[in-house]
């Protein structure tokens, strides 16, 4: 009896291994890869987004390559990735780790930002993740359309990602540089703790090519520099923001962000307009520095609520609340 059970279990295991081997072999053939490609398109499409995949090849699933991955909505093609490469180690997976030597794309194209009917919400974070390492994140050519930054621009991106051995934290480092003209760069270093949820973040960005002048409509605007650094739990994250827009304004602010289902931002700081920026009569009322405090929430996708608004100038103080409707371009 036991011998028969053992033989049955062995035969079942052999059949499973045979099916896995057959599926693996099929995935290395042209017809098998086309079936897998179509399945991925159906799985990733939805919610008004159509996903298009072309040119699946490589040693599936350990060394995947896609000639093209496109995301389209009702407005047309929005996001496109060319020559995507994902390689990972099956041996590391047997030891409970996810090791990805390379996650790269030779070209990424973003024509316009997608508008959503839903307000921003932070997805629910897991309490832990398997230990993961992405040794190389790279996209040597990221093309942004004029609707994104106000003019066509091309950037490169490089970085890495690593999870802690206990699976309760993820560290990310990214560096971006403009390559069609060497005028802009940004670097980001962050650490996300999952249990308890907390974030450490540092972001530095600079632009020296006149983009600020084009976006603001003021030809005399100069260089732009931004620094943001902070840490804390996601239900009460605090950070310091410094912003210098040459010949426009300087700003220093303390931020408090609550990453709840509906994120909320509390800002307290000061704004120093550049000499000559404001008309003489208004400049006399404002003085050299404007103190500002407000709480901002997003009740809907294209609406912002401003509560507990306080302005302090050389001539007096103002308090109130406001609502901004971005669709209708109205301020109440």
CSV table of C-alpha atoms in Angstrom, one decimal:
chain,number,residue,atom,x,y,z
A,1,UNK,CA,0.0,0.0,0.0
A,2,UNK,CA,2.7,2.5,1.0
A,3,UNK,CA,4.7,1.5,-2.1
A,4,UNK,CA,1.7,2.3,-4.3
A,5,UNK,CA,1.2,5.7,-2.5
A,6,UNK,CA,4.9,6.5,-3.0
A,7,UNK,CA,4.7,5.5,-6.7
A,8,UNK,CA,1.6,7.7,-7.1
A,9,UNK,CA,3.3,10.7,-5.4
A,10,UNK,CA,6.4,10.2,-7.5
A,11,UNK,CA,4.4,10.0,-10.7
A,12,UNK,CA,2.5,13.2,-9.8
A,13,UNK,CA,5.7,15.1,-9.0
A,14,UNK,CA,7.2,13.8,-12.2
A,15,UNK,CA,4.2,15.0,-14.2
A,16,UNK,CA,4.3,18.5,-12.5
A,17,UNK,CA,8.0,18.8,-13.3
A,18,UNK,CA,7.3,17.6,-16.9
A,19,UNK,CA,4.6,20.3,-17.3
A,20,UNK,CA,6.9,23.0,-15.9
A,21,UNK,CA,9.7,21.9,-18.2
A,22,UNK,CA,7.3,21.9,-21.2
A,23,UNK,CA,6.0,25.3,-20.3
A,24,UNK,CA,9.6,26.6,-19.9
A,25,UNK,CA,10.6,25.1,-23.3
A,26,UNK,CA,7.5,26.6,-24.9
A,27,UNK,CA,8.3,30.0,-23.5
A,28,UNK,CA,11.6,30.0,-25.4
A,29,UNK,CA,9.9,29.5,-28.8
A,30,UNK,CA,8.3,32.2,-31.0
A,31,UNK,CA,4.7,31.0,-30.6
A,32,UNK,CA,5.0,30.6,-26.9
A,33,UNK,CA,6.5,34.1,-26.4
A,34,UNK,CA,3.6,35.5,-28.5
A,35,UNK,CA,1.1,33.8,-26.3
A,36,UNK,CA,2.8,35.1,-23.2
A,37,UNK,CA,3.0,38.6,-24.7
A,38,UNK,CA,-0.7,38.7,-25.4
A,39,UNK,CA,-1.4,37.4,-21.8
A,40,UNK,CA,0.7,40.2,-20.4
A,41,UNK,CA,-1.1,42.8,-22.5
A,42,UNK,CA,-4.5,41.7,-21.2
A,43,UNK,CA,-3.3,41.5,-17.5
A,44,UNK,CA,-1.8,45.0,-17.5
A,45,UNK,CA,-4.5,46.8,-19.5
A,46,UNK,CA,-7.6,48.2,-17.8
A,47,UNK,CA,-9.0,51.4,-16.1
A,48,UNK,CA,-8.9,53.3,-19.3
A,49,UNK,CA,-5.3,52.3,-20.1
A,50,UNK,CA,-4.3,50.0,-23.0
A,51,UNK,CA,-0.9,48.3,-22.8
A,52,UNK,CA,0.9,47.3,-26.0
A,53,UNK,CA,3.9,44.9,-25.9
A,54,UNK,CA,6.1,44.1,-28.9
A,55,UNK,CA,9.2,42.0,-29.3
A,56,UNK,CA,9.3,39.7,-26.2
A,57,UNK,CA,12.5,37.7,-26.3
A,58,UNK,CA,15.3,36.3,-24.1
A,59,UNK,CA,15.6,33.4,-21.7
A,60,UNK,CA,12.0,33.7,-20.2
A,61,UNK,CA,11.5,34.3,-17.4
A,62,UNK,CA,15.1,34.8,-16.1
A,63,UNK,CA,16.3,37.3,-18.7
A,64,UNK,CA,13.4,39.2,-20.2
A,65,UNK,CA,13.7,41.7,-23.0
A,66,UNK,CA,11.0,43.8,-24.6
A,67,UNK,CA,11.5,45.7,-27.8
A,68,UNK,CA,8.6,48.0,-26.9
A,69,UNK,CA,6.2,48.6,-24.0
A,70,UNK,CA,3.5,51.3,-24.6
A,71,UNK,CA,0.8,52.8,-22.4
A,72,UNK,CA,-2.1,54.5,-24.2
A,73,UNK,CA,-5.3,56.2,-23.0
A,74,UNK,CA,-8.2,58.1,-24.6
A,75,UNK,CA,-5.8,60.9,-25.3
A,76,UNK,CA,-3.5,58.6,-27.3
A,77,UNK,CA,0.0,57.2,-26.6
A,78,UNK,CA,1.1,58.6,-23.3
A,79,UNK,CA,4.1,56.5,-22.2
A,80,UNK,CA,6.5,54.3,-24.2
A,81,UNK,CA,9.5,52.2,-23.2
A,82,UNK,CA,11.9,50.8,-25.8
A,83,UNK,CA,14.4,48.0,-25.3
A,84,UNK,CA,13.4,47.1,-21.8
A,85,UNK,CA,15.7,44.5,-20.0
A,86,UNK,CA,15.0,42.7,-16.8
A,87,UNK,CA,17.4,40.1,-15.5
A,88,UNK,CA,17.1,38.3,-12.1
A,89,UNK,CA,18.7,35.4,-10.3
A,90,UNK,CA,16.7,32.2,-9.8
A,91,UNK,CA,19.4,30.8,-7.5
A,92,UNK,CA,18.9,33.8,-5.1
A,93,UNK,CA,15.2,33.2,-5.1
A,94,UNK,CA,15.8,29.7,-3.7
A,95,UNK,CA,17.4,31.4,-0.7
A,96,UNK,CA,14.4,33.8,-0.3
A,97,UNK,CA,16.1,36.8,-2.0
A,98,UNK,CA,15.2,38.8,-5.1
A,99,UNK,CA,18.4,39.8,-6.9
A,100,UNK,CA,18.1,41.8,-10.0
A,101,UNK,CA,21.4,42.7,-11.7
A,102,UNK,CA,19.8,44.9,-14.2
A,103,UNK,CA,16.5,46.7,-14.8
A,104,UNK,CA,17.2,49.0,-17.8
A,105,UNK,CA,15.5,50.7,-20.7
A,106,UNK,CA,17.4,52.3,-23.6
A,107,UNK,CA,14.7,54.9,-24.2
A,108,UNK,CA,11.6,56.2,-22.4
A,109,UNK,CA,9.2,58.6,-23.9
A,110,UNK,CA,6.5,60.6,-22.0
A,111,UNK,CA,4.4,62.8,-24.2
A,112,UNK,CA,1.9,64.1,-21.6
A,113,UNK,CA,0.9,63.6,-18.0
A,114,UNK,CA,-2.2,61.6,-17.4
A,115,UNK,CA,-5.2,63.3,-15.8
A,116,UNK,CA,-7.0,61.2,-13.2
A,117,UNK,CA,-10.6,61.3,-12.0
A,118,UNK,CA,-9.5,60.2,-8.5
A,119,UNK,CA,-7.7,62.3,-5.9
A,120,UNK,CA,-4.2,61.2,-4.8
A,121,UNK,CA,-4.2,58.3,-2.4
A,122,UNK,CA,-1.2,56.5,-0.9
A,123,UNK,CA,-1.5,52.7,-1.6
A,124,UNK,CA,-1.6,50.5,1.4
A,125,UNK,CA,2.0,49.4,2.3
A,126,UNK,CA,2.9,45.8,3.2
A,127,UNK,CA,4.4,45.1,6.6
A,128,UNK,CA,7.4,43.5,5.0
A,129,UNK,CA,8.9,42.5,1.6
A,130,UNK,CA,11.3,39.8,0.6
A,131,UNK,CA,14.9,41.0,0.6
A,132,UNK,CA,15.4,42.6,-2.7
A,133,UNK,CA,18.4,44.2,-4.5
A,134,UNK,CA,18.3,46.0,-7.9
A,135,UNK,CA,22.0,46.6,-8.6
A,136,UNK,CA,21.4,48.8,-11.7
A,137,UNK,CA,18.5,50.9,-12.6
A,138,UNK,CA,19.2,52.8,-15.8
A,139,UNK,CA,17.5,54.7,-18.6
A,140,UNK,CA,20.1,56.6,-20.7
A,141,UNK,CA,17.4,58.5,-22.7
A,142,UNK,CA,14.2,59.8,-21.2
A,143,UNK,CA,12.3,62.0,-23.7
A,144,UNK,CA,9.7,64.4,-22.2
A,145,UNK,CA,7.2,66.1,-24.5
A,146,UNK,CA,6.5,69.9,-24.4
A,147,UNK,CA,3.3,69.3,-22.4
A,148,UNK,CA,5.4,68.0,-19.4
A,149,UNK,CA,7.9,70.7,-18.8
A,150,UNK,CA,6.8,73.4,-21.3
A,151,UNK,CA,9.5,72.4,-23.8
A,152,UNK,CA,10.9,69.2,-25.2
A,153,UNK,CA,13.7,67.8,-22.9
A,154,UNK,CA,15.8,64.7,-22.7
A,155,UNK,CA,17.2,63.2,-19.5
A,156,UNK,CA,19.2,60.2,-18.3
A,157,UNK,CA,18.4,58.3,-15.1
A,158,UNK,CA,20.6,56.0,-13.1
A,159,UNK,CA,20.1,54.5,-9.6
A,160,UNK,CA,19.8,51.5,-7.4
A,161,UNK,CA,17.4,49.9,-4.9
A,162,UNK,CA,18.1,47.7,-1.9
A,163,UNK,CA,15.9,46.1,0.7
A,164,UNK,CA,17.0,45.2,4.2
A,165,UNK,CA,17.6,41.6,5.2
A,166,UNK,CA,14.5,41.6,7.5
A,167,UNK,CA,12.3,43.0,4.7
A,168,UNK,CA,11.1,45.9,6.7
A,169,UNK,CA,12.9,48.7,4.8
A,170,UNK,CA,13.8,49.8,1.3
A,171,UNK,CA,16.6,52.2,0.2
A,172,UNK,CA,16.4,54.0,-3.1
A,173,UNK,CA,19.0,56.3,-4.8
A,174,UNK,CA,18.4,58.1,-8.1
A,175,UNK,CA,20.3,60.6,-10.2
A,176,UNK,CA,18.8,62.4,-13.2
A,177,UNK,CA,20.6,64.7,-15.7
A,178,UNK,CA,19.4,66.6,-18.7
A,179,UNK,CA,21.4,65.5,-21.7
A,180,UNK,CA,20.1,67.4,-24.7
A,181,UNK,CA,21.6,70.5,-23.0
A,182,UNK,CA,23.6,70.2,-19.7
A,183,UNK,CA,21.4,72.6,-17.7
A,184,UNK,CA,19.4,70.5,-15.2
A,185,UNK,CA,20.1,67.7,-12.7
A,186,UNK,CA,18.4,66.2,-9.7
A,187,UNK,CA,19.3,63.6,-7.1
A,188,UNK,CA,17.1,61.7,-4.7
A,189,UNK,CA,18.0,59.5,-1.7
A,190,UNK,CA,15.3,57.9,0.3
A,191,UNK,CA,14.6,55.1,2.9
A,192,UNK,CA,11.1,53.8,3.4
A,193,UNK,CA,10.5,51.8,6.6
A,194,UNK,CA,7.5,49.5,6.3
A,195,UNK,CA,6.8,48.5,10.0
A,196,UNK,CA,6.3,51.0,11.4
A,197,UNK,CA,5.8,53.1,8.2
A,198,UNK,CA,8.3,56.0,8.1
A,199,UNK,CA,10.2,57.9,5.4
A,200,UNK,CA,13.7,59.5,5.2
A,201,UNK,CA,14.1,61.7,2.1
A,202,UNK,CA,16.6,64.1,0.5
A,203,UNK,CA,16.0,65.8,-2.8
A,204,UNK,CA,18.3,68.3,-4.6
A,205,UNK,CA,17.5,69.8,-8.0
A,206,UNK,CA,19.0,72.6,-10.1
A,207,UNK,CA,18.2,74.1,-13.5
A,208,UNK,CA,20.3,76.8,-15.3
A,209,UNK,CA,19.0,76.8,-18.9
A,210,UNK,CA,16.2,79.3,-18.8
A,211,UNK,CA,13.4,76.8,-18.2
A,212,UNK,CA,12.2,78.9,-15.2
A,213,UNK,CA,11.8,81.9,-17.5
A,214,UNK,CA,9.7,80.0,-20.0
A,215,UNK,CA,7.5,78.4,-17.4
A,216,UNK,CA,6.9,81.7,-15.5
A,217,UNK,CA,6.6,83.9,-18.5
A,218,UNK,CA,9.3,86.3,-17.1
A,219,UNK,CA,12.3,86.5,-19.4
A,220,UNK,CA,14.6,87.8,-16.7
A,221,UNK,CA,14.1,84.8,-14.4
A,222,UNK,CA,17.4,83.0,-13.9
A,223,UNK,CA,18.6,79.7,-12.2
A,224,UNK,CA,16.5,77.5,-10.1
A,225,UNK,CA,17.6,75.5,-7.0
A,226,UNK,CA,15.6,73.3,-4.7
A,227,UNK,CA,16.4,71.4,-1.6
A,228,UNK,CA,14.1,69.2,0.4
A,229,UNK,CA,15.0,67.0,3.3
A,230,UNK,CA,13.0,65.4,6.1
A,231,UNK,CA,12.1,62.3,8.0
A,232,UNK,CA,9.4,60.9,10.2
A,233,UNK,CA,6.4,58.5,10.3
A,234,UNK,CA,4.1,58.6,7.3
A,235,UNK,CA,1.2,59.9,9.5
A,236,UNK,CA,3.3,63.0,10.5
A,237,UNK,CA,6.2,63.4,8.2
A,238,UNK,CA,8.2,66.7,8.5
A,239,UNK,CA,10.7,68.2,6.2
A,240,UNK,CA,12.5,71.5,5.4
A,241,UNK,CA,12.1,73.0,1.9
A,242,UNK,CA,14.5,75.7,0.5
A,243,UNK,CA,13.7,77.2,-2.9
A,244,UNK,CA,15.7,79.8,-4.8
A,245,UNK,CA,14.2,81.1,-8.1
A,246,UNK,CA,16.7,83.7,-9.3
A,247,UNK,CA,15.2,87.1,-9.8
A,248,UNK,CA,11.8,85.8,-8.9
A,249,UNK,CA,11.7,84.7,-5.2
A,250,UNK,CA,13.3,82.8,-2.4
A,251,UNK,CA,11.4,80.6,0.0
A,252,UNK,CA,12.0,78.7,3.2
A,253,UNK,CA,9.3,76.4,4.6
A,254,UNK,CA,8.7,73.7,7.1
A,255,UNK,CA,6.4,71.0,5.8
A,256,UNK,CA,4.3,68.5,7.6
A,257,UNK,CA,2.6,65.8,5.5
A,258,UNK,CA,0.1,63.3,6.6
A,259,UNK,CA,0.1,60.3,4.2
A,260,UNK,CA,-3.4,59.1,5.0
A,261,UNK,CA,-6.0,57.9,2.5
A,262,UNK,CA,-6.3,61.6,1.6
A,263,UNK,CA,-2.9,63.2,2.1
A,264,UNK,CA,-2.7,66.5,3.8
A,265,UNK,CA,0.0,69.1,3.6
A,266,UNK,CA,0.8,71.8,6.3
A,267,UNK,CA,3.2,74.5,5.2
A,268,UNK,CA,4.7,77.2,7.4
A,269,UNK,CA,7.4,79.5,6.0
A,270,UNK,CA,8.4,82.7,4.3
A,271,UNK,CA,8.6,84.0,0.8
A,272,UNK,CA,11.0,86.8,-0.2
A,273,UNK,CA,10.1,88.3,-3.6
A,274,UNK,CA,13.0,89.6,-5.7
A,275,UNK,CA,13.3,93.4,-6.1
A,276,UNK,CA,11.1,94.7,-8.9
A,277,UNK,CA,9.0,91.5,-9.1
A,278,UNK,CA,5.9,93.1,-7.6
A,279,UNK,CA,4.3,96.4,-8.7
A,280,UNK,CA,5.5,99.3,-6.5
A,281,UNK,CA,2.2,99.7,-4.6
A,282,UNK,CA,1.9,96.0,-3.8
A,283,UNK,CA,5.6,95.8,-2.9
A,284,UNK,CA,5.1,98.5,-0.4
A,285,UNK,CA,2.3,96.6,1.3
A,286,UNK,CA,4.2,93.3,1.3
A,287,UNK,CA,7.6,94.5,2.3
A,288,UNK,CA,10.7,92.5,2.0
A,289,UNK,CA,9.3,89.2,3.3
A,290,UNK,CA,5.9,87.5,3.3
A,291,UNK,CA,5.1,85.0,6.1
A,292,UNK,CA,2.8,82.2,4.9
A,293,UNK,CA,1.0,79.3,6.6
A,294,UNK,CA,-1.7,77.0,5.2
A,295,UNK,CA,-3.1,73.5,5.1
A,296,UNK,CA,-3.8,71.9,1.7
A,297,UNK,CA,-6.0,68.9,1.0
A,298,UNK,CA,-7.3,67.3,-2.2
A,299,UNK,CA,-11.0,66.4,-2.0
A,300,UNK,CA,-11.2,65.5,-5.7
A,301,UNK,CA,-8.8,64.9,-8.6
A,302,UNK,CA,-8.7,68.5,-9.9
A,303,UNK,CA,-9.7,70.4,-6.7
A,304,UNK,CA,-7.6,71.7,-3.8
A,305,UNK,CA,-8.9,72.9,-0.4
A,306,UNK,CA,-6.8,75.5,1.4
A,307,UNK,CA,-7.6,75.8,5.1
A,308,UNK,CA,-6.2,77.9,7.9
A,309,UNK,CA,-4.5,80.3,5.4
A,310,UNK,CA,-2.5,83.0,7.1
A,311,UNK,CA,-0.5,85.7,5.5
A,312,UNK,CA,1.6,88.3,7.3
A,313,UNK,CA,3.1,91.3,5.5
A,314,UNK,CA,4.7,94.6,6.4
A,315,UNK,CA,1.3,96.2,6.5
A,316,UNK,CA,-0.9,93.7,8.2
A,317,UNK,CA,-2.2,90.1,8.4
A,318,UNK,CA,-4.7,88.1,6.4
A,319,UNK,CA,-6.4,84.9,7.3
A,320,UNK,CA,-9.0,82.8,5.5
A,321,UNK,CA,-9.6,79.7,3.4
A,322,UNK,CA,-9.9,78.9,-0.3
A,323,UNK,CA,-10.8,76.3,-2.9
A,324,UNK,CA,-9.0,75.9,-6.2
A,325,UNK,CA,-10.8,74.2,-9.2
A,326,UNK,CA,-8.1,73.3,-11.7
A,327,UNK,CA,-10.6,72.1,-14.3
A,328,UNK,CA,-12.5,75.4,-14.4
A,329,UNK,CA,-9.5,77.5,-13.5
A,330,UNK,CA,-11.5,79.1,-10.7
A,331,UNK,CA,-10.4,80.3,-7.2
A,332,UNK,CA,-13.0,80.7,-4.5
